[in-house]
Every structure is written in C-alpha cells, then in structure tokens.
Coordinates of C-alpha atoms and ligand atoms in Angstrom, one line a residue:
X1 CA 0.4 28.6 21.1
X2 CA 0.8 31.3 18.4
X3 CA -2.4 32.6 16.8
X4 CA -3.5 29.8 14.4
X5 CA -4.0 31.5 11.1
X6 CA -4.6 28.1 9.5
X7 CA -6.2 24.8 10.5
X8 CA -3.4 22.9 8.7
X9 CA 0.0 23.8 7.3
X10 CA 1.5 21.1 5.0
X11 CA 5.2 21.2 4.5
X12 CA 6.1 19.8 1.0
X13 CA 3.9 19.7 -2.1
X14 CA 4.8 16.2 -3.4
X15 CA 2.0 13.6 -4.0
X16 CA 1.7 13.2 -0.2
X17 CA 1.6 16.8 0.6
X18 CA -0.6 18.2 -2.2
X19 CA -3.1 15.4 -2.0
X20 CA -3.3 15.9 1.8
X21 CA -3.8 19.7 1.3
X22 CA -6.6 19.2 -1.2
X23 CA -8.4 16.6 1.0
X24 CA -8.0 18.8 4.0
X25 CA -9.6 21.7 2.1
X26 CA -12.4 19.5 1.0
X27 CA -13.0 18.7 4.7
X28 CA -13.3 22.3 5.4
X29 CA -9.9 23.0 6.9
X30 CA -8.2 26.3 6.1
X31 CA -5.0 25.0 4.6
X32 CA -1.6 26.3 3.6
X33 CA 1.1 24.4 1.7
X34 CA 4.8 25.4 1.7
X35 CA 7.2 24.3 -1.0
X36 CA 10.9 25.0 -1.1
X37 CA 11.6 24.5 -4.8
X38 CA 10.5 27.4 -6.9
X39 CA 7.4 26.4 -8.9
X40 CA 8.1 22.9 -7.6
X41 CA 4.4 22.0 -7.0
X42 CA 4.0 18.2 -7.2
X43 CA 7.4 17.5 -5.5
X44 CA 9.8 14.8 -6.6
X45 CA 7.1 12.8 -8.3
X46 CA 6.0 15.4 -10.8
X47 CA 9.2 17.4 -11.2
X48 CA 12.1 14.9 -11.1
X49 CA 10.6 11.5 -10.5
X50 CA 7.6 9.4 -11.6
X51 CA 6.4 11.7 -14.4
X52 CA 9.6 12.8 -16.3
X53 CA 11.0 9.2 -16.0
X54 CA 7.8 7.8 -17.5
X55 CA 7.8 10.4 -20.3
X56 CA 11.3 9.4 -21.3
X57 CA 10.4 5.7 -20.9
X58 CA 7.5 6.1 -23.3
X59 CA 9.5 8.1 -25.9
X60 CA 12.5 5.7 -25.8
X61 CA 10.1 2.7 -25.9
X62 CA 8.5 4.0 -29.1
X63 CA 12.0 4.5 -30.7
X64 CA 13.0 1.0 -29.6
X65 CA 9.8 -0.5 -31.0
X66 CA 10.2 1.4 -34.3
X67 CA 13.7 -0.2 -34.6
X68 CA 12.9 -3.7 -33.3
X69 CA 9.2 -4.2 -33.2
X70 CA 7.5 -2.6 -36.3
X71 CA 8.9 -4.9 -38.9
X72 CA 7.1 -8.0 -37.6
X73 CA 3.8 -6.0 -38.0
X74 CA 4.8 -5.3 -41.7
X75 CA 5.7 -1.7 -41.1
X76 CA 8.8 -0.4 -42.8
X77 CA 10.4 2.7 -41.5
X78 CA 13.6 3.4 -43.4
X79 CA 16.5 5.0 -41.5
X80 CA 15.3 6.1 -38.1
X81 CA 16.5 9.2 -36.3
X82 CA 15.7 10.7 -33.0
X83 CA 16.2 14.1 -31.4
X84 CA 17.1 14.1 -27.7
X85 CA 16.3 17.8 -27.3
X86 CA 12.8 17.2 -28.6
X87 CA 12.3 14.3 -26.2
X88 CA 13.5 16.4 -23.3
X89 CA 11.3 19.3 -24.4
X90 CA 8.2 17.0 -24.6
X91 CA 9.1 15.6 -21.1
X92 CA 9.5 19.2 -19.7
X93 CA 6.1 20.2 -21.2
X94 CA 4.4 17.3 -19.6
X95 CA 5.9 18.2 -16.2
X96 CA 5.0 21.9 -16.7
X97 CA 1.4 21.0 -17.5
X98 CA 1.0 18.8 -14.5
X99 CA 2.7 21.1 -12.0
X100 CA 0.6 24.0 -13.2
X101 CA -2.4 21.7 -12.7
X102 CA -1.4 21.2 -9.0
X103 CA -1.2 25.0 -8.7
X104 CA -4.6 25.3 -10.3
X105 CA -6.1 22.7 -7.9
X106 CA -4.7 24.7 -5.0
X107 CA -6.4 27.8 -6.2
X108 CA -9.7 25.9 -6.8
X109 CA -9.6 24.6 -3.2
X110 CA -8.5 27.9 -1.8
X111 CA -5.2 26.5 -0.4
X112 CA -2.7 29.2 0.4
X113 CA 0.7 28.6 -1.4
X114 CA 3.9 29.6 0.2
X115 CA 7.2 29.4 -1.6
X116 CA 10.3 28.9 0.7
X117 CA 12.0 26.5 3.0
X118 CA 9.9 25.7 6.1
X119 CA 11.1 25.0 9.6
X120 CA 9.2 24.2 12.7
X121 CA 9.3 27.2 15.2
X122 CA 7.3 25.6 18.1
X123 CA 3.8 26.1 19.3
X124 CA 2.2 25.5 15.9
X125 CA 4.3 28.1 14.2
X126 CA 6.2 27.5 10.9
X127 CA 8.9 29.9 9.6
X128 CA 9.4 30.1 5.9
X129 CA 12.9 31.2 4.9
X130 CA 13.5 32.8 1.5
X131 CA 17.1 34.1 1.3
X132 CA 17.3 36.7 4.1
X133 CA 13.5 37.0 4.6
X134 CA 11.7 34.9 7.2
X135 CA 7.9 34.8 7.2
X136 CA 6.0 33.2 10.1
X137 CA 2.7 31.4 9.9
X138 CA 0.9 29.2 12.3
X139 CA -1.8 26.5 12.5
X140 CA -3.5 24.1 14.8
X141 CA -1.8 21.2 13.0
X142 CA 1.3 20.8 10.9
X143 CA 1.8 17.9 8.4
X144 CA 5.4 17.1 7.4
X145 CA 5.5 15.8 3.8
X146 CA 9.0 16.8 2.9
X147 CA 9.8 13.6 1.0
X148 CA 13.2 12.2 0.1
X149 CA 16.5 12.9 -1.7
X150 CA 19.0 10.6 -3.4
X151 CA 21.6 8.8 -1.3
X152 CA 25.1 9.8 -2.2
X153 CA 27.9 7.2 -2.0
X154 CA 30.8 8.7 0.0
X155 CA 33.4 7.2 -2.4
X156 CA 31.4 8.4 -5.5
X157 CA 30.1 11.9 -4.6
X158 CA 27.7 13.5 -7.0
X159 CA 29.3 16.2 -9.2
X160 CA 26.2 16.9 -11.2
X161 CA 28.1 16.3 -14.5
X162 CA 29.8 12.9 -14.5
X163 CA 28.6 11.2 -11.3
X164 CA 25.0 12.0 -11.1
X165 CA 21.7 11.2 -9.4
X166 CA 18.4 10.5 -11.2
X167 CA 17.6 14.2 -11.4
X168 CA 20.5 14.8 -13.9
X169 CA 20.0 11.5 -15.6
X170 CA 16.5 12.7 -16.6
X171 CA 18.2 15.6 -18.5
X172 CA 21.3 14.3 -20.3
X173 CA 21.3 16.4 -23.5
X174 CA 23.2 13.8 -25.4
X175 CA 23.2 10.0 -25.2
X176 CA 26.2 8.9 -23.1
X177 CA 28.2 6.4 -25.1
X178 CA 28.9 4.3 -22.0
X179 CA 26.7 4.7 -18.9
X180 CA 27.4 2.9 -15.6
X181 CA 24.4 2.6 -13.3
X182 CA 25.1 1.8 -9.6
X183 CA 22.1 0.0 -8.2
X184 CA 19.6 -2.3 -9.9
X185 CA 16.5 -0.9 -8.1
X186 CA 13.6 0.9 -9.8
X187 CA 15.6 4.0 -10.8
X188 CA 18.6 2.0 -12.1
X189 CA 16.5 -0.3 -14.2
X190 CA 14.1 2.4 -15.5
X191 CA 16.7 5.1 -16.4
X192 CA 19.2 2.4 -17.5
X193 CA 16.5 1.2 -20.0
X194 CA 15.8 4.7 -21.3
X195 CA 19.5 5.4 -22.2
X196 CA 20.1 1.9 -23.4
X197 CA 17.1 2.1 -25.8
X198 CA 18.6 5.4 -27.1
X199 CA 21.9 3.7 -27.8
X200 CA 24.1 3.9 -24.6
X201 CA 26.1 0.9 -23.6
X202 CA 24.6 0.4 -20.1
X203 CA 26.3 -1.6 -17.3
X204 CA 24.3 -2.0 -14.1
X205 CA 26.4 -2.7 -11.0
X206 CA 24.5 -4.2 -8.1
X207 CA 25.9 -5.5 -4.8
X208 CA 23.1 -8.1 -4.2
X209 CA 22.8 -11.3 -6.3
X210 CA 19.4 -10.1 -7.7
X211 CA 17.8 -7.1 -9.3
X212 CA 14.8 -5.2 -7.9
X213 CA 15.4 -6.8 -4.6
X214 CA 12.0 -6.1 -3.1
X215 CA 10.1 -8.0 -5.8
X216 CA 9.4 -11.7 -6.2
X217 CA 12.7 -13.4 -7.1
X218 CA 11.2 -15.8 -9.7
X219 CA 9.8 -12.7 -11.5
X220 CA 13.0 -10.7 -11.3
X221 CA 15.0 -13.5 -12.7
X222 CA 12.7 -13.5 -15.8
X223 CA 13.0 -9.7 -16.1
X224 CA 16.8 -9.7 -15.9
X225 CA 16.9 -12.2 -18.8
X226 CA 14.7 -9.9 -20.9
X227 CA 16.7 -6.8 -20.1
X228 CA 19.9 -8.6 -21.0
X229 CA 18.4 -9.5 -24.4
X230 CA 17.7 -5.8 -24.8
X231 CA 21.4 -5.1 -24.3
X232 CA 21.8 -4.2 -20.6
X233 CA 24.8 -5.7 -18.9
X234 CA 24.6 -6.7 -15.3
X235 CA 27.5 -7.0 -12.8
X236 CA 25.9 -8.7 -9.8
X237 CA 27.4 -9.0 -6.3
X238 CA 29.7 -6.1 -7.3
X239 CA 30.6 -2.9 -5.4
X240 CA 31.9 0.3 -6.9
X241 CA 34.9 1.2 -4.8
X242 CA 36.1 4.5 -6.4
X243 CA 36.0 6.6 -9.5
X244 CA 38.8 8.3 -11.3
X245 CA 37.7 11.1 -13.5
X246 CA 40.0 12.4 -16.2
X247 CA 38.9 14.7 -19.0
X248 CA 35.2 13.8 -18.5
X249 CA 35.9 10.0 -18.7
X250 CA 35.5 7.8 -15.6
X251 CA 37.3 4.7 -14.6
X252 CA 35.4 2.9 -11.9
X253 CA 37.2 0.4 -9.6
X254 CA 34.9 -2.4 -8.9
X255 CA 35.0 -5.2 -6.3
X256 CA 33.5 -8.3 -8.1
X257 CA 33.2 -11.9 -6.8
X258 CA 36.2 -12.6 -9.1
X259 CA 38.3 -9.8 -7.6
X260 CA 39.0 -6.2 -8.4
X261 CA 38.3 -4.9 -11.9
X262 CA 38.0 -1.6 -13.8
X263 CA 35.1 -0.2 -15.8
X264 CA 35.5 2.7 -18.2
X265 CA 32.5 4.9 -18.8
X266 CA 31.3 8.4 -19.7
X267 CA 28.7 8.9 -17.0
X268 CA 27.8 7.2 -13.7
X269 CA 24.2 7.2 -12.4
X270 CA 24.2 6.4 -8.7
X271 CA 20.8 5.0 -7.8
X272 CA 21.3 3.2 -4.5
X273 CA 18.2 4.4 -2.8
X274 CA 16.8 7.6 -1.4
X275 CA 16.9 9.0 2.2
X276 CA 14.2 11.1 4.0
X277 CA 14.5 14.8 3.6
X278 CA 14.5 16.2 7.1
X279 CA 17.4 18.7 7.0
X280 CA 16.6 22.2 8.1
X281 CA 13.2 21.4 9.5
X282 CA 14.3 21.9 13.0
X283 CA 12.8 18.6 14.0
X284 CA 15.1 18.0 17.0
X285 CA 14.1 21.2 18.7
X286 CA 10.5 20.6 18.0
X287 CA 10.6 17.2 19.6
X288 CA 10.0 15.2 16.4
X289 CA 11.8 11.8 16.8
X290 CA 13.5 9.9 14.0
X291 CA 14.1 6.2 13.8
X292 CA 17.6 4.6 13.3
X293 CA 17.3 5.1 9.5
X294 CA 16.5 8.8 9.8
X295 CA 12.8 8.4 9.1
X296 CA 10.2 10.3 11.2
X297 CA 8.4 8.0 13.7
X298 CA 4.6 8.1 13.5
X299 CA 1.8 6.2 15.1
X300 CA -1.2 4.8 13.2
X301 CA -2.8 8.3 13.1
X302 CA 0.4 9.6 11.5
X303 CA 1.1 11.7 14.6
X304 CA 4.8 12.3 15.4
X305 CA 6.2 12.5 18.9
X306 CA 5.5 16.3 18.9
X307 CA 2.0 17.3 19.6
X308 CA 0.0 18.6 16.6
X309 CA 2.8 17.6 14.2
X310 CA 2.0 14.8 11.7
X311 CA 4.1 13.1 9.0
X312 CA 3.4 11.1 5.8
X313 CA 5.1 9.8 2.6
X314 CA 8.8 9.2 1.9
X315 CA 9.8 11.0 5.1
X316 CA 8.2 8.2 7.2
X317 CA 8.8 4.4 7.1
X318 CA 7.7 2.0 4.3
X319 CA 8.0 1.9 0.6
X320 CA 8.9 5.2 -1.1
X321 CA 6.1 5.3 -3.6
X322 CA 3.9 8.2 -4.8
X323 CA 0.6 6.4 -4.3
X324 CA 1.6 5.3 -0.8
X325 CA 2.3 8.9 0.1
X326 CA -1.1 10.0 -1.4
X327 CA -3.0 7.4 0.6
X328 CA -1.2 8.4 3.8
X329 CA -1.9 12.1 3.2
X330 CA -5.6 11.4 2.7
X331 CA -5.9 9.1 5.7
X332 CA -3.9 11.5 8.0
X333 CA -6.2 14.5 7.3
X334 CA -9.3 12.4 7.4
X335 CA -8.4 11.2 10.9
X336 CA -7.6 14.8 11.9
X337 CA -11.1 15.7 10.9
X338 CA -12.5 12.8 13.0
X339 CA -13.2 10.4 10.2
X340 CA -12.2 6.7 10.3
X341 CA -9.4 6.0 7.8
X342 CA -6.6 3.7 7.2
X343 CA -4.0 2.6 4.6
X344 CA -4.0 -1.1 3.7
X345 CA -0.2 -1.6 3.3
X346 CA -0.9 -5.2 2.2
X347 CA -2.5 -3.9 -1.0
X348 CA -0.1 -1.3 -2.1
X349 CA 1.0 -2.1 -5.7
X350 CA 4.6 -1.6 -6.8
X351 CA 5.8 -1.3 -10.4
X352 CA 9.2 -1.3 -12.2
X353 CA 8.5 0.5 -15.5
X354 CA 10.9 -1.5 -17.7
X355 CA 9.7 -3.2 -20.8
X356 CA 8.0 -5.5 -20.1
X357 CA 6.9 -3.9 -16.8
X358 CA 7.1 -5.8 -13.5
X359 CA 4.2 -5.1 -11.2
X360 CA 3.3 -6.7 -7.9
X361 CA 0.9 -6.4 -5.0
X362 CA 0.9 -8.4 -1.8
X363 CA 3.4 -11.1 -0.8
X364 CA 6.3 -12.5 -2.8
X365 CA 7.1 -16.2 -2.5
X366 CA 10.1 -15.3 -0.4
X367 CA 7.9 -13.4 2.1
X368 CA 5.3 -16.2 2.2
X369 CA 8.1 -18.7 3.0
X370 CA 9.6 -16.4 5.7
X371 CA 6.2 -16.1 7.4
X372 CA 5.7 -19.9 7.3
X373 CA 2.5 -19.6 5.3
X374 CA 1.3 -22.7 3.4
X375 CA 0.5 -21.3 0.0
X376 CA -0.4 -22.5 -3.6
X377 CA 1.0 -20.9 -6.7
X378 CA -0.8 -20.4 -10.1
X379 CA 1.2 -19.2 -13.1
X380 CA 0.2 -18.3 -16.7
X381 CA 2.5 -17.2 -19.5
X382 CA 1.6 -14.4 -21.8
X383 CA 2.7 -16.5 -24.8
X384 CA -0.6 -18.4 -24.3
X385 CA -2.7 -15.1 -24.2
X386 CA -4.3 -14.1 -27.5
X387 CA -4.1 -10.4 -27.0
X388 CA -0.4 -10.5 -26.0
X389 CA 0.2 -12.5 -29.2
X390 CA -1.6 -9.9 -31.3
X391 CA 0.4 -7.1 -29.7
X392 CA 3.6 -9.1 -30.2
X393 CA 4.1 -8.8 -26.4
X394 CA 4.1 -12.4 -25.4
X395 CA 7.1 -12.3 -23.0
X396 CA 6.3 -12.6 -19.3
X397 CA 3.8 -14.2 -17.0
X398 CA 1.3 -13.8 -14.2
X399 CA 1.9 -15.5 -10.9
X400 CA -0.6 -15.6 -8.1
X401 CA -0.1 -16.9 -4.6
X402 CA -3.0 -18.0 -2.5
X403 CA -3.4 -19.4 1.0
X404 CA -3.4 -23.2 0.7
X405 CA -6.2 -23.6 3.3
X406 CA -8.5 -20.5 2.7
X407 CA -7.6 -19.8 -1.0
X408 CA -7.4 -16.1 0.0
X409 CA -5.1 -14.3 -2.5
X410 CA -1.8 -13.4 -0.8
X411 CA 0.0 -11.8 -3.8
X412 CA -0.1 -11.1 -7.5
X413 CA 2.9 -10.6 -9.7
X414 CA 2.8 -9.6 -13.4
X415 CA 5.6 -9.3 -15.9
X416 CA 4.1 -7.9 -19.1
X417 CA 3.4 -4.9 -21.3
X418 CA 1.2 -2.5 -19.3
X419 CA 1.6 -4.6 -16.1
X420 CA 1.3 -1.2 -14.3
X421 CA -2.2 -0.9 -15.5
X422 CA -3.4 -4.4 -15.1
X423 CA -2.0 -4.9 -11.5
X424 CA -5.0 -2.7 -10.5
X425 CA -7.1 -5.9 -10.6
X426 CA -4.8 -7.5 -8.1
X427 CA -4.9 -4.5 -5.8
X428 CA -8.7 -4.5 -5.8
X429 CA -8.8 -8.3 -5.3
X430 CA -6.4 -7.9 -2.3
X431 CA -8.5 -5.0 -0.9
X432 CA -11.7 -7.0 -1.0
X433 CA -9.9 -10.1 0.5
X434 CA -10.7 -12.1 -2.7
X435 CA -9.9 -15.8 -3.0
X436 CA -8.1 -17.0 -6.1
X437 CA -11.4 -18.6 -7.0
X438 CA -13.2 -15.2 -6.9
X439 CA -10.7 -13.9 -9.4
X440 CA -10.9 -17.1 -11.5
X441 CA -14.7 -16.8 -11.7
X442 CA -14.8 -13.1 -12.6
X443 CA -15.6 -12.6 -16.3
X444 CA -12.7 -11.0 -18.2
X445 CA -13.2 -9.4 -21.6
X446 CA -11.7 -11.3 -24.5
X447 CA -9.1 -10.8 -25.9
X448 CA -7.3 -8.9 -23.2
X449 CA -4.1 -9.1 -21.2
X450 CA -6.0 -9.5 -17.9
X451 CA -7.3 -12.9 -19.1
X452 CA -3.9 -14.1 -18.1
X453 CA -4.8 -13.1 -14.5
X454 CA -7.9 -15.2 -14.6
X455 CA -5.9 -18.1 -16.0
X456 CA -3.2 -17.8 -13.3
X457 CA -6.0 -17.8 -10.7
X458 CA -7.4 -21.0 -12.3
X459 CA -3.9 -22.4 -12.3
X460 CA -3.8 -22.0 -8.5
X461 CA -6.4 -24.9 -8.5
X462 CA -4.5 -26.6 -11.3
X463 CA -7.3 -26.0 -13.9
X464 CA -6.1 -23.4 -16.4
X465 CA -7.8 -23.7 -19.7
X466 CA -5.3 -22.4 -22.2
X467 CA -2.2 -24.2 -21.1
Ligands
FAD1 P1 8.2 14.3 -2.4 O1 7.5 14.0 -3.7 O2 9.7 14.1 -2.3 O3 7.9 15.8 -2.1 C1 8.4 16.5 -1.0 C2 8.4 18.0 -1.3 O4 8.8 18.6 -0.1 C3 9.5 18.4 -2.3 O5 8.9 19.1 -3.3 C4 10.5 19.2 -1.5 O6 11.1 20.2 -2.3 C5 9.6 19.7 -0.4 N1 10.3 20.1 0.8 C6 11.3 19.4 1.5 N2 11.7 20.0 2.6 C7 11.0 21.2 2.6 C8 11.0 22.3 3.5 N3 11.8 22.3 4.6 N4 10.2 23.3 3.2 C9 9.4 23.3 2.1 N5 9.3 22.3 1.3 C10 10.1 21.2 1.5 N6 7.1 6.4 -7.2 C11 6.0 5.8 -7.7 O7 5.1 5.5 -7.0 N7 6.0 5.5 -9.1 C12 7.0 5.9 -9.9 O8 6.9 5.6 -11.1 C13 8.1 6.5 -9.4 N8 9.1 6.9 -10.1 C14 10.2 7.6 -9.6 C15 11.2 8.0 -10.4 C16 12.3 8.7 -9.9 C17 13.4 9.1 -10.9 C18 12.3 9.0 -8.6 C19 13.4 9.8 -8.0 C20 11.3 8.7 -7.7 C21 10.2 7.9 -8.2 N9 9.1 7.5 -7.4 C22 8.1 6.8 -8.0 C23 9.1 7.8 -6.0 C24 8.2 9.0 -5.7 O9 8.6 10.1 -6.5 C25 8.1 9.3 -4.2 O10 7.8 8.2 -3.5 C26 7.1 10.4 -4.0 O11 7.4 11.6 -4.7 C27 7.1 10.7 -2.5 O12 6.1 11.7 -2.2 P2 6.2 12.7 -1.0 O13 5.1 13.6 -1.1 O14 6.4 11.9 0.2 O15 7.6 13.5 -1.2
NAI2 P1 16.1 1.1 -4.6 O1 16.2 1.0 -3.1 O2 14.9 0.7 -5.3 O3 17.3 0.3 -5.2 C1 18.7 0.5 -4.9 C2 19.5 -0.7 -5.4 O4 20.9 -0.3 -5.2 C3 19.2 -1.9 -4.6 O5 19.1 -3.0 -5.4 C4 20.5 -2.1 -3.7 O6 20.8 -3.4 -3.4 C5 21.5 -1.4 -4.6 N1 22.7 -0.9 -3.9 C6 22.7 -0.1 -2.7 N2 24.0 0.3 -2.4 C7 24.7 -0.2 -3.4 C8 26.1 -0.1 -3.7 N3 27.0 0.6 -2.9 N4 26.6 -0.7 -4.8 C9 25.8 -1.4 -5.7 N5 24.5 -1.5 -5.5 C10 23.9 -0.9 -4.4 O7 16.5 2.6 -4.9 P2 16.4 3.5 -6.2 O8 16.3 2.7 -7.4 O9 17.5 4.5 -6.0 O10 15.0 4.2 -6.0 C11 14.8 5.1 -4.8 C12 13.3 5.0 -4.4 O11 12.5 5.6 -5.4 C13 12.9 3.6 -4.2 O12 12.4 3.5 -2.9 C14 11.8 3.4 -5.2 O13 10.6 2.8 -4.6 C15 11.4 4.8 -5.6 N6 11.2 4.7 -7.1 C16 10.0 4.1 -7.5 C17 9.8 3.9 -8.8 C18 8.6 3.1 -9.2 O14 7.7 3.0 -8.4 N7 8.6 2.7 -10.5 C19 10.7 4.4 -9.8 C20 11.9 5.0 -9.3 C21 12.1 5.2 -7.9

C-alpha cells in the first residue's frame, strides 16, 4: 500500500460526499475530498439540482400566485411583469452562497480540498487529473460519492441548446414559447411547472400510464388533475421517436396509443432519469464491481468489492435523493470508525415540488398490495382543514396506510402546500414505528396543515372529527 497521507479520501463533493467528509473529520479522520467541477462544492444538489430548481420553483410560484391567487385575498396588483434574468441571478446567488458555505465547512473541519478528476490507482492511491497534470494522494480508505448524470436518449441526443437536460433547463434566459418535456418524473414535473408558470406551453410526454411512477397512484392521479388545471398538457403512454430540428424549432415524432403524431416545440427537456457517474474512475482495474444497471455494488457497510473502497449516494442502488446520499455518507464513515450505524430505507421521504407538493414516506397502496399486507387506509382532504382554507390552499389530501392487525403505520402520503415540510412528521412516525393511533393521539397545534395528518390517522379507525 502507498503511504497513507489521509485516513479517508472522498471522491465527489455532493450531499453524500461532503456530509461524509465532515462527519469523518468530526470523528477524527484526516480527510480529503476531490471534486472534478471547478468550484462545484455541493455537487449536483447544490449546483444543478435540488437548490437551483427550488429557487426557480419558489420565484415562479410567487409570480403565478400574484396572477392567480392574490385577488381572492383582496390584493390588487395591476399589470404584472417579471424579469427572467433577475430570477436566474437570484438563483445563482443562492447557489453561490451555499456552495461557498460547503467550502467554509471544509475549512472549519480541516478537510483538504482537491480540484480535479479522481481515479483509483490501486493500493489506497488516488490520482487527480487536471489537464496534463496528475497528482497522487493516498489513504487508508476511499469513499466513492461520484453521484449521477442525466440519461441521454439515443434518438434525442442532448445538444445543449434545443434538446437539453435539467442543467440547461435551469438556465433558459428567455421563456420558451413551447416546451416539450420527455418524462413525467420529478424533474419533468418540477421544471415543467417552472416554465409553465412563467408562460411556456408545456407538454409532458410520458411512456407510462401515470406520472411520478414511484409515488402512490391515487395521489398522483390527483396531482395530475391539478397540474392540468394549471395548464400543463400530458401525453401518456407516449414515446418520442425522433426530433427534427430546423432553424431552432423542433418537430418531435411521437408514438401515441392512437398512432404516430407530430409535436412542434421550441425546446425539449429530456428528463427520463439519471445514471450513475462512474466513467473515468478506473473501477474495473481497481476491482470495484457494478450491477446490471451500472450502479456500484455495496454491502450493508457500504463496502465495495475492492478492499478499503466504499460507495454511497446516487452511484449505488436505491432512490436518487440528496437526503438518502447524506444519510448513507454519515452511516458509512461512522461504521468505518467502529460505530453502529444504519440507514432506515423504509423511512426515507420523497417529494415532488410541484404546487401543491406531493410528499410520501413508506409504502404506497400498490406496494402494500404487492407484498400481500392487510392494511387500512385513512384519508383527510385539505378542504376540511381550517389553515388550508385561510391560506387558500385547500387542494389535496393526506392518506395514511396502517397495518390492519397491528395498526403500525406503513406509509404516509401528502398532497398539499408545503407537503415537503410536513412529511417530516410521517418520517419521524415511521422511524419510531408509530401506530396510526399514536399519530392520532398526538396533539397538533391549531390551526395548522398537519392537523390534516392527525385527522387522516383518526380516519384509519373511521373516526375523523371534521369530515
Ligand atoms: P452528486 O450530488 O451527483 O455529487 C457527485 C459529485 O461528484 C459531483 O459534484 C461530481 O462532479 C463529482 N464527481 C464525479 N466523478 C468525479 C471524479 N472522478 N472525480 C472527482 N469528482 C467527481 N434530490 C432531492 O433529494 N431533493 C430534490 O429536491 C432534488 N432535486 C433535484 C433536481 C434536479 C434538477 C436534479 C438533477 C436532481 C435533484 N435531486 C434532488 C437529486 C439529488 O441532486 C441527488 O440525489 C444528489 O445530488 C446525489 O448526491 P451524491 O452526493 O450522491 O452525488
Ligand atoms: P425519474 O426516474 O424520476 O422519472 C423519469 C420519467 O421518465 C419516468 O416517469 C419514466 O417512466 C419516464 N421515461 C423514461 N424513459 C422515457 C421515454 N423514453 N419516453 C417517455 N418517458 C420516459 O427521473 P428524473 O425526473 O429525470 O429525475 C432523475 C432523478 O433525480 C430521480 O431519481 C429523482 O429522484 C431525482 N430528483 C429528485 C427530485 C426530488 O426529490 N424532488 C427532483 C428532481 C430529481
């Protein structure tokens, strides 16, 4: 083995990598973190993912509300205008603030930063390539946290201008008149919402019969209706076959259940998923095995098939979510330090940040059925929730699944304003193995949106008060 300069080298500074590096430093490990994107501390999440998308979602939501929501509160606005450049500048400033923050946390925790593309060089060594220069560092352990990149459709390759990934769709400097979105997953629905709120005609093309396919079907049906009311058009069970680009305009040839059709648009956002980023890491030579989907195989300690090499986050299996990557990063280094740690994958919340937001934790009804679990369902609509009425946010509902015999909560699904915030109650309930009755008996402040959770929990036992 080469001389270990470090206890741990983390490759990738996304939410998985940077959180792991900080936790490792807290545990007394001499830690380095390598990031290939210049000043890209924070990875996909902070630079081109969670944060910039939410910044645009929040700006575009305010604009939409000013147009469609203020009047019912008695607020008159006159002619509204918006400035895309100012919105993008605000988004960029938020990203800059947070990425600088990660850099500051590295300094505070004495984590050595390396800028360049890392590759495994065997025996605990890592080579960092920067143009022609190659620097070599080494450690007792290496943690791969190299994340993921957008999937390209072979028949619709990215050109960075007209057929784009989420990265470019976060930076359109004018509102496209007609935007086609391929894929009705989280990215398609979120960025489709942003540009639709700002005035684009958005058509979402999805090859499955339902949107957000990993979420509870009953909930996604409700969300789809609300998005349609907001002006998004959905073409379900439809595939984009090819694109013909002439003078910056695109004609998509689509295969629909009714046969072939054409769709004219100005930009195409391809959002059909992301794939693990493993290129150039030299994994094969290092003995790091991948599964059939190209994700790094790890055991319950996040150890790969190569000794001393670990992996976490989007580059391994499971949901591609920032908070899942963070938890894995923390658990992996805690186990390296000899602590007991684990990630409870049954209690990882997921959110689609449309308006209203769709949030869930635990099982969907479809999963409960597949597993043959006997369950009870409690639902409560926000139209019967006082705070939702005051906010003029009475669309949506809470749905809770509980085991029919033990009453243990199996899943919680929320379609509402700020569902992303209030799903935390569900995650804690799942973590503590709460029963629906536990949730129902917990005192909820009045008037608040989470009172709908208490009522849905009461509804599991067929005794909601307000409906
Ligand atoms: P990443 O964040 O992808 O970071 C990996 C880092 O490794 C990158 O910075 C990359 O440059 C670097 N790297 C790769 N290879 C090398 C190498 N050889 N050498 C050095 N560095 C390397 N998730 C949520 O939970 N909530 C959201 O709201 C959300 N919104 C999203 C919105 C968009 C538009 C996108 C694209 C994603 C979103 N995600 C969201 C997903 C989330 O961004 C990812 O799940 C998360 O970033 C994964 O973290 P990670 O640390 O595994 O990898
Ligand atoms: P996704 O996997 O969430 O959704 C992709 C969608 O595209 C699916 O509905 C799929 O059926 C459809 N699809 C696939 N191929 C297609 C084709 N050829 N034609 C038409 N439809 C097709 O992927 P997405 O939205 O690109 O997001 C990537 C990852 O980023 C996801 O894993 C997601 O978890 C994460 N993310 C999370 C967010 C959040 O937590 N709010 C926000 C954005 C991304």
